[in-house]
Short mmCIF file of C-alpha atoms in Angstrom, two decimals:
data_model
loop_
_atom_site.label_atom_id
_atom_site.label_comp_id
_atom_site.label_asym_id
_atom_site.label_seq_id
_atom_site.Cartn_x
_atom_site.Cartn_y
_atom_site.Cartn_z
CA MET A 1 12.26 -16.94 -2.59
CA ASN A 2 14.40 -16.94 -5.95
CA GLN A 3 12.00 -17.24 -8.39
CA ILE A 4 10.18 -14.16 -9.71
CA HIS A 5 6.72 -14.00 -11.22
CA LYS A 6 5.88 -11.15 -13.72
CA HIS A 7 2.42 -10.17 -13.05
CA PRO A 8 2.02 -6.26 -13.48
CA HIS A 9 2.83 -3.99 -10.92
CA PRO A 10 -0.02 -1.68 -9.54
CA HIS A 11 1.55 1.50 -11.18
CA LYS A 12 1.54 0.34 -14.40
CA ARG A 13 -1.94 -1.45 -15.12
CA SER A 14 -4.22 -0.68 -17.92
CA PHE A 15 -7.54 1.38 -17.50
CA LEU A 16 -11.04 0.36 -18.44
CA GLN A 17 -14.63 0.96 -18.05
CA LEU A 18 -15.63 -0.03 -14.31
CA SER A 19 -19.33 -0.75 -15.85
CA ALA A 20 -17.62 -3.47 -18.13
CA LEU A 21 -15.69 -5.19 -15.60
CA ALA A 22 -16.92 -8.99 -14.91
CA LEU A 23 -17.27 -9.02 -11.10
CA LEU A 24 -17.40 -11.98 -9.11
CA ALA A 25 -20.56 -12.93 -7.04
CA PRO A 26 -21.24 -10.44 -3.94
CA ALA A 27 -20.67 -11.82 -0.40
CA ALA A 28 -23.55 -11.36 2.07
CA LEU A 29 -23.90 -7.63 3.25
CA LEU A 30 -22.98 -7.31 6.98
CA ALA A 31 -24.18 -4.30 9.12
CA SER A 32 -21.54 -2.72 11.49
CA ALA A 33 -22.95 -2.27 14.79
CA GLN A 34 -20.33 0.40 15.69
CA GLN A 35 -20.92 2.39 12.40
CA ALA A 36 -22.60 5.56 12.74
CA PRO A 37 -25.64 5.95 10.26
CA ALA A 38 -25.42 8.20 7.29
CA ALA A 39 -25.90 11.51 7.50
CA THR A 40 -29.51 12.77 6.39
CA THR A 41 -28.68 16.42 5.90
CA THR A 42 -27.92 17.76 2.30
CA VAL A 43 -24.29 17.74 1.87
CA GLU A 44 -22.55 19.93 -1.34
CA ALA A 45 -19.99 18.23 -3.20
CA GLU A 46 -17.56 21.08 -2.57
CA ALA A 47 -17.77 20.48 1.01
CA VAL A 48 -17.10 16.81 0.39
CA VAL A 49 -14.11 17.57 -1.55
CA ARG A 50 -12.58 20.13 0.75
CA HIS A 51 -12.72 17.77 3.68
CA HIS A 52 -11.50 14.98 1.81
CA ALA A 53 -8.24 17.07 0.91
CA VAL A 54 -8.03 17.77 5.01
CA LEU A 55 -8.12 13.95 5.18
CA VAL A 56 -5.65 13.03 2.59
CA GLU A 57 -2.89 15.71 4.16
CA ALA A 58 -3.30 14.27 7.26
CA VAL A 59 -2.67 10.63 6.45
CA TYR A 60 0.26 11.68 4.59
CA ALA A 61 1.73 13.69 7.48
CA ASP A 62 1.10 10.91 9.73
CA THR A 63 2.92 8.62 7.12
CA LEU A 64 5.88 11.11 7.05
CA ALA A 65 6.24 11.26 10.66
CA ALA A 66 6.03 7.65 10.88
CA ALA A 67 8.68 7.17 8.35
CA LYS A 68 11.15 9.66 10.30
CA ASP A 69 10.60 7.36 13.28
CA LEU A 70 11.85 4.51 10.99
CA GLN A 71 14.40 6.64 9.57
CA SER A 72 15.92 7.68 12.99
CA ALA A 73 15.58 3.85 14.12
CA ILE A 74 17.61 2.76 11.13
CA ALA A 75 20.35 5.41 11.80
CA ALA A 76 20.52 3.93 15.25
CA PHE A 77 20.92 0.23 13.74
CA VAL A 78 23.29 1.56 11.03
CA ALA A 79 25.63 3.40 13.51
CA ALA A 80 25.54 0.26 16.17
CA PRO A 81 24.34 -2.87 14.44
CA SER A 82 23.01 -5.13 17.04
CA ALA A 83 19.81 -7.55 17.50
CA GLU A 84 18.20 -5.14 19.64
CA ALA A 85 18.82 -2.27 17.30
CA LEU A 86 17.42 -4.46 14.14
CA ASP A 87 14.42 -5.31 16.03
CA LYS A 88 13.56 -1.55 16.82
CA ALA A 89 14.10 -0.80 13.03
CA ARG A 90 11.69 -3.63 12.25
CA GLN A 91 8.97 -2.32 14.52
CA ALA A 92 9.49 0.88 13.14
CA TRP A 93 8.97 -0.45 9.39
CA ARG A 94 5.81 -1.82 10.81
CA ALA A 95 4.48 0.92 12.55
CA ALA A 96 4.99 3.50 9.29
CA ARG A 97 3.26 1.02 7.12
CA GLU A 98 -0.12 0.95 9.16
CA PHE A 99 -0.21 4.68 7.95
CA TYR A 100 1.09 4.15 4.23
CA GLY A 101 -1.22 1.32 3.67
CA GLN A 102 -4.25 3.98 4.15
CA THR A 103 -2.82 6.07 1.74
CA GLU A 104 -3.24 3.63 -1.29
CA ALA A 105 -7.07 4.76 -1.35
CA PHE A 106 -5.77 8.22 -2.90
CA ARG A 107 -4.29 6.24 -6.28
CA PHE A 108 -5.32 5.35 -9.31
CA TYR A 109 -6.65 8.88 -10.66
CA GLY A 110 -3.39 10.24 -11.87
CA GLY A 111 -2.97 12.39 -8.59
CA PRO A 112 0.57 13.18 -7.25
CA ILE A 113 1.36 9.70 -6.19
CA ASP A 114 0.98 7.90 -9.62
CA ASP A 115 0.84 10.59 -12.23
CA ALA A 116 3.42 10.56 -14.91
CA ARG A 117 6.00 12.02 -12.45
CA GLY A 118 4.80 10.49 -9.23
CA PRO A 119 6.76 8.41 -7.07
CA GLU A 120 4.50 4.98 -6.50
CA GLY A 121 7.01 2.84 -8.59
CA ARG A 122 9.67 3.83 -6.37
CA LEU A 123 7.59 3.69 -3.29
CA ASN A 124 5.75 0.52 -3.19
CA ALA A 125 6.67 -1.48 -6.11
CA TRP A 126 6.56 -5.31 -5.91
CA PRO A 127 7.38 -8.15 -6.33
CA LEU A 128 11.16 -7.44 -5.67
CA ASP A 129 13.99 -9.60 -7.35
CA GLU A 130 16.07 -9.71 -4.08
CA ALA A 131 19.15 -11.03 -5.85
CA TYR A 132 19.06 -7.58 -7.46
CA VAL A 133 19.56 -5.73 -4.17
CA ASP A 134 21.80 -8.11 -2.29
CA ALA A 135 23.08 -11.37 -1.93
CA VAL A 136 20.69 -14.52 -1.55
CA ALA A 137 20.89 -18.05 -0.86
CA GLY A 138 23.62 -19.55 -3.64
CA LYS A 139 24.30 -16.31 -4.71
CA PRO A 140 26.72 -14.58 -2.27
CA LYS A 141 27.92 -11.86 -4.95
CA ALA A 142 24.67 -10.87 -6.24
CA GLY A 143 23.10 -7.10 -6.07
CA LEU A 144 24.04 -3.89 -6.11
CA ILE A 145 25.12 -3.96 -2.66
CA ASN A 146 27.97 -6.37 -4.06
CA ASN A 147 28.82 -4.60 -6.88
CA PRO A 148 31.58 -1.97 -6.24
CA LYS A 149 31.06 -0.48 -9.61
CA PHE A 150 27.38 0.72 -8.45
CA ARG A 151 27.85 3.95 -6.69
CA ILE A 152 25.21 4.03 -3.84
CA SER A 153 23.19 7.42 -3.69
CA LYS A 154 19.63 8.33 -3.92
CA ALA A 155 19.86 9.52 -7.65
CA SER A 156 21.34 5.93 -8.53
CA LEU A 157 19.02 3.99 -6.53
CA SER A 158 16.26 6.03 -8.31
CA GLN A 159 17.69 5.22 -11.86
CA ALA A 160 18.22 1.67 -11.08
CA ASN A 161 14.78 0.88 -9.99
CA GLU A 162 12.76 -1.12 -12.36
CA ARG A 163 16.03 -0.80 -14.74
CA GLY A 164 15.92 -4.00 -17.06
CA GLY A 165 12.61 -5.36 -15.47
CA GLU A 166 9.59 -4.73 -13.52
CA GLU A 167 11.09 -6.82 -10.44
CA ASN A 168 14.38 -4.96 -10.54
CA ILE A 169 13.23 -3.16 -7.54
CA SER A 170 16.01 -0.97 -5.60
CA ALA A 171 14.24 1.49 -3.77
CA GLY A 172 10.89 1.85 -1.57
CA TRP A 173 9.51 0.15 1.34
CA HIS A 174 9.93 -3.28 0.08
CA ALA A 175 13.74 -2.57 -0.56
CA ILE A 176 13.97 -1.35 3.02
CA GLU A 177 12.04 -4.36 4.17
CA PHE A 178 14.25 -6.99 2.31
CA LEU A 179 17.39 -5.22 4.02
CA LEU A 180 15.71 -5.48 7.50
CA TRP A 181 14.62 -9.03 7.47
CA GLY A 182 16.05 -10.89 4.57
CA GLN A 183 14.74 -13.33 2.76
CA ASP A 184 11.74 -15.35 4.23
CA ARG A 185 12.93 -18.94 4.14
CA SER A 186 10.65 -20.02 6.83
CA GLU A 187 7.12 -21.37 6.73
CA THR A 188 5.99 -20.21 9.98
CA GLY A 189 7.79 -16.79 10.17
CA PRO A 190 9.18 -13.81 8.38
CA GLY A 191 12.72 -13.62 7.43
CA GLU A 192 15.44 -14.00 9.83
CA ARG A 193 18.72 -11.77 8.92
CA SER A 194 21.26 -11.14 11.06
CA PRO A 195 22.63 -8.07 12.35
CA ASP A 196 26.11 -9.57 11.54
CA ASP A 197 25.36 -8.73 7.51
CA PHE A 198 25.60 -5.20 8.70
CA ILE A 199 29.08 -5.56 10.72
CA ASP A 200 32.39 -5.23 9.37
CA GLY A 201 34.29 -8.23 9.20
CA ARG A 202 31.35 -10.45 9.53
CA ALA A 203 30.12 -10.24 6.53
CA PRO A 204 31.10 -9.00 2.97
CA ASN A 205 30.31 -5.33 2.08
CA ALA A 206 28.85 -4.64 5.28
CA ASP A 207 29.63 -0.88 4.89
CA ARG A 208 27.74 -0.70 1.90
CA ARG A 209 24.84 -2.45 3.13
CA ARG A 210 24.73 -0.10 6.06
CA GLN A 211 25.08 2.73 3.29
CA TYR A 212 22.41 1.30 1.22
CA LEU A 213 19.86 1.10 4.21
CA ALA A 214 20.39 4.46 5.17
CA VAL A 215 20.27 5.77 1.29
CA VAL A 216 17.13 4.02 0.51
CA THR A 217 15.23 5.51 3.50
CA GLU A 218 16.38 8.77 2.81
CA LEU A 219 14.93 8.55 -0.79
CA LEU A 220 11.73 7.08 0.75
CA ILE A 221 11.27 10.28 3.41
CA ASP A 222 12.17 12.27 0.17
CA ASP A 223 9.01 10.73 -1.89
CA LEU A 224 6.67 11.03 1.24
CA SER A 225 7.67 14.71 1.80
CA PHE A 226 7.07 15.33 -1.90
CA LEU A 227 3.36 13.75 -1.35
CA ALA A 228 2.88 15.73 1.88
CA ASN A 229 3.76 18.99 0.16
CA ALA A 230 1.54 18.25 -2.90
CA TRP A 231 -1.39 18.21 -0.57
CA ALA A 232 -0.47 21.06 1.94
CA PRO A 233 -2.91 23.58 2.56
CA GLY A 234 -2.37 27.30 1.10
CA ALA A 235 -0.24 26.56 -1.81
CA ARG A 236 -0.25 26.53 -5.58
CA ASN A 237 -0.17 22.67 -5.89
CA TYR A 238 -2.34 19.39 -6.59
CA ARG A 239 -4.39 20.29 -3.49
CA ALA A 240 -5.46 23.72 -4.73
CA LYS A 241 -6.83 22.12 -8.19
CA PHE A 242 -8.33 19.16 -6.51
CA GLU A 243 -10.38 21.45 -3.97
CA GLN A 244 -11.48 23.58 -7.30
CA GLY A 245 -12.42 20.26 -9.15
CA GLY A 246 -16.08 19.75 -8.15
CA ARG A 247 -17.89 16.87 -9.65
CA GLU A 248 -14.43 15.88 -11.34
CA SER A 249 -12.92 15.55 -7.93
CA VAL A 250 -15.76 13.55 -6.54
CA ARG A 251 -15.39 11.08 -9.62
CA LYS A 252 -11.53 10.80 -8.94
CA MET A 253 -12.26 9.89 -5.06
CA ILE A 254 -14.76 7.07 -6.34
CA VAL A 255 -12.40 5.66 -9.03
CA GLY A 256 -9.58 5.62 -6.53
CA LEU A 257 -11.85 3.47 -4.15
CA GLY A 258 -13.20 1.24 -6.58
CA SER A 259 -9.85 0.58 -8.21
CA LEU A 260 -8.28 -0.42 -4.86
CA SER A 261 -11.28 -2.51 -3.98
CA ARG A 262 -11.51 -4.30 -7.19
CA GLY A 263 -8.26 -4.30 -9.49
CA GLU A 264 -5.87 -3.85 -6.81
CA LEU A 265 -6.60 -5.15 -3.41
CA ALA A 266 -9.30 -8.04 -4.14
CA GLY A 267 -7.42 -8.91 -7.50
CA GLU A 268 -3.46 -8.25 -7.62
CA ARG A 269 -2.87 -8.55 -3.76
CA LEU A 270 -5.16 -11.13 -2.56
CA GLU A 271 -6.53 -13.12 -5.61
CA VAL A 272 -3.58 -13.60 -7.48
CA ALA A 273 -1.74 -15.17 -4.29
CA LEU A 274 -4.55 -17.20 -3.32
CA ASN A 275 -4.86 -18.72 -6.77
CA SER A 276 -0.83 -19.50 -7.21
CA GLN A 277 -0.39 -20.26 -3.60
CA ASP A 278 3.05 -18.67 -4.15
CA GLN A 279 5.25 -16.71 -1.62
CA GLU A 280 6.40 -14.41 -4.23
CA ASP A 281 2.92 -13.04 -4.90
CA GLU A 282 2.63 -12.05 -1.14
CA HIS A 283 2.74 -8.33 -0.86
CA SER A 284 5.11 -7.98 2.24
CA CYS A 285 6.53 -11.26 1.97
CA PHE A 286 9.89 -10.73 3.85
CA SER A 287 8.69 -9.43 6.94
CA ASP A 288 5.04 -11.39 6.80
CA ASN A 289 3.13 -8.08 7.28
CA THR A 290 0.83 -8.69 4.43
CA HIS A 291 -2.20 -9.42 6.77
CA ARG A 292 -1.88 -5.75 7.76
CA ASP A 293 -1.58 -4.57 4.30
CA ALA A 294 -4.82 -5.92 3.42
CA VAL A 295 -6.42 -4.58 6.58
CA THR A 296 -5.26 -0.93 6.09
CA ASN A 297 -6.01 -0.63 2.28
CA ALA A 298 -9.57 -1.84 3.42
CA LEU A 299 -9.52 0.90 6.20
CA GLY A 300 -8.33 3.68 3.76
CA ILE A 301 -11.31 2.89 1.69
CA GLN A 302 -13.55 3.25 4.54
CA ASN A 303 -11.60 6.56 5.72
CA VAL A 304 -12.59 8.16 2.25
CA TRP A 305 -16.03 6.66 2.10
CA LEU A 306 -16.72 8.07 5.83
CA GLY A 307 -14.78 11.04 5.83
CA GLN A 308 -13.19 10.03 8.83
CA TYR A 309 -9.69 9.21 10.01
CA THR A 310 -8.23 8.04 12.98
CA ARG A 311 -4.86 10.07 13.30
CA ARG A 312 -1.59 9.07 14.89
CA ASP A 313 -1.97 10.83 18.24
CA GLY A 314 -5.55 9.04 18.22
CA SER A 315 -7.59 12.02 17.49
CA LEU A 316 -10.63 11.54 15.05
CA LEU A 317 -10.72 13.50 12.05
CA GLN A 318 -14.25 13.90 10.63
CA GLY A 319 -16.37 15.78 8.03
CA PRO A 320 -18.59 15.09 5.15
CA GLY A 321 -17.67 11.97 3.10
CA LEU A 322 -19.16 10.01 -0.08
CA ARG A 323 -21.13 8.49 2.03
CA ASP A 324 -22.81 11.75 2.95
CA LEU A 325 -23.19 12.60 -0.82
CA VAL A 326 -24.83 9.31 -1.60
CA ALA A 327 -27.16 9.40 1.25
CA ALA A 328 -28.82 12.60 0.15
CA LYS A 329 -29.59 11.02 -2.81
CA LYS A 330 -30.08 7.38 -1.89
CA PRO A 331 -29.98 6.64 1.69
CA ASP A 332 -30.65 3.03 1.41
CA LEU A 333 -27.54 2.38 -0.99
CA ALA A 334 -25.57 4.55 1.14
CA GLU A 335 -26.20 2.30 4.05
CA ARG A 336 -25.93 -0.86 2.38
CA THR A 337 -22.20 0.69 0.85
CA THR A 338 -21.26 1.48 4.17
CA ALA A 339 -22.10 -2.05 5.60
CA GLN A 340 -20.43 -3.73 3.01
CA ILE A 341 -17.09 -1.48 3.32
CA ALA A 342 -17.34 -2.47 7.12
CA ALA A 343 -17.57 -6.32 6.12
CA SER A 344 -14.44 -6.00 4.16
CA VAL A 345 -12.50 -4.34 6.83
CA ALA A 346 -13.80 -7.06 9.42
CA ALA A 347 -13.14 -9.48 6.84
CA ALA A 348 -9.43 -8.43 5.98
CA GLU A 349 -8.70 -8.22 9.80
CA ALA A 350 -9.81 -12.12 10.28
CA ILE A 351 -6.81 -12.80 7.67
CA GLN A 352 -4.03 -14.66 10.06
CA ALA A 353 -0.42 -14.08 9.68
CA PRO A 354 1.91 -15.54 7.95
CA PHE A 355 -0.41 -14.95 4.88
CA ASP A 356 1.76 -17.23 2.59
CA ARG A 357 0.36 -19.95 5.17
CA GLU A 358 -3.17 -18.68 4.73
CA ILE A 359 -3.23 -19.25 1.02
CA ALA A 360 -1.80 -22.71 1.17
CA GLY A 361 -3.59 -26.01 1.25
CA ALA A 362 -6.79 -27.24 -0.49
CA LYS A 363 -9.77 -24.94 -1.46
CA ASP A 364 -11.96 -25.49 1.66
CA ALA A 365 -8.67 -24.87 3.92
CA PRO A 366 -10.14 -22.37 6.82
CA GLY A 367 -7.17 -19.61 5.86
CA ARG A 368 -7.78 -19.88 1.88
CA LEU A 369 -11.74 -19.31 2.99
CA ARG A 370 -10.50 -16.21 5.24
CA VAL A 371 -9.02 -14.91 2.14
CA ARG A 372 -11.69 -15.74 -0.42
CA LYS A 373 -14.25 -14.03 1.77
CA THR A 374 -12.30 -10.77 1.86
CA ILE A 375 -11.91 -10.98 -1.73
CA ASP A 376 -15.79 -11.51 -2.28
CA SER A 377 -16.60 -8.63 0.16
CA LEU A 378 -14.31 -6.15 -1.71
CA VAL A 379 -15.75 -7.09 -5.08
CA ALA A 380 -19.40 -6.65 -3.78
CA GLN A 381 -18.48 -3.20 -2.52
CA SER A 382 -17.00 -2.30 -5.96
CA LYS A 383 -20.18 -3.13 -7.45
CA LEU A 384 -22.02 -0.77 -4.97
CA LEU A 385 -19.32 2.19 -5.60
CA VAL A 386 -20.48 1.92 -9.07
CA ASP A 387 -24.10 2.42 -7.88
CA ALA A 388 -23.12 5.05 -5.50
CA ALA A 389 -21.46 7.09 -8.32
CA ALA A 390 -24.58 7.16 -10.45
CA ALA A 391 -26.56 8.10 -7.69
CA VAL A 392 -24.46 11.17 -7.71
CA GLY A 393 -24.72 11.68 -11.41
CA ILE A 394 -21.31 10.00 -12.00
CA ALA A 395 -21.65 7.62 -14.91
CA LYS A 396 -17.96 7.43 -16.47
CA LEU A 397 -15.62 5.59 -14.27
CA THR A 398 -12.46 3.80 -14.98
CA LEU A 399 -11.07 1.28 -12.82
CA VAL A 400 -7.76 -0.76 -12.79
CA GLN A 401 -7.99 -3.99 -14.73
CA PRO A 402 -8.02 -6.93 -12.04
#
């Protein structure tokens, strides 16, 4: 894991007309036996928008709570590094990613996450050049951690993020992931960083490594708190404007789903890796969590479409969603879109770990076929989302370029 491929980051891609995209052939539509039928009553756009704000707030609140659990686990590990404490921190990272992955459906329309001041590039940018952060195989003195002139603070980590190159990632989920797992040099599992890297006398700059891990996690909490506050109820914030946005807010919701479906998840996160068969193009490559990234991204799309979200405590948040709005105009289209989105979630769930083995081999290798099936389903649903937008009177959509 030493070579970096410079494909565009998700927060830096250009926009174009959705209708002008060259879309792949759609996969077969699959009905979901577990999916409830679309509502038959008339739903107003305002009600869908208001409930969406409630849903977004809930997902960010759960993400922040899970990230604080991660912070506690990391604090315990930093205080007394051990294999057991490191394993608990890794488990907490995976658990928090389950919720953050579902927030990706709230992107791509200039909202708080990725507007000009948004923290997306500091939260989830990738691929990460490991040598920018810490020592790697063959470069024992590489990285900010091993540079005594670099002062480790939230401000300095933020300023260093993407400085001098898009792969120079110093903050966010994947910087934390790299520190917890290390380079993934195994074909059958994730990275195997030793807790000794954080113990004085057993590894150079262990104290700075502990400090870096603690500070970069605190910065993550700050950024997630910013997003939670932007969607909090009863405040003069982005949510207040969004709730008053009417049809424009509905357009943003569909843009987010279409962009994540085609340009980001099907394109950047799956198709690029499938074509290159390169581990560097894997989203969460250090932890081998990429298969779950795909599932949670697909689930986030389904959440918004249905107006449903299963909370961290297991309760179901439910209300009017985009499906209901479309069903009032074109019930058949609403059902076909619902079935296709369910098919995408199911296809993503079939992708096996480790992802870097799924994308390897001949064109007809079982793993490659599973990834291709997911891509095709996501592309098919993006076409249906265009039709759904038209059904509710929205013609002008923009989507990130695949």
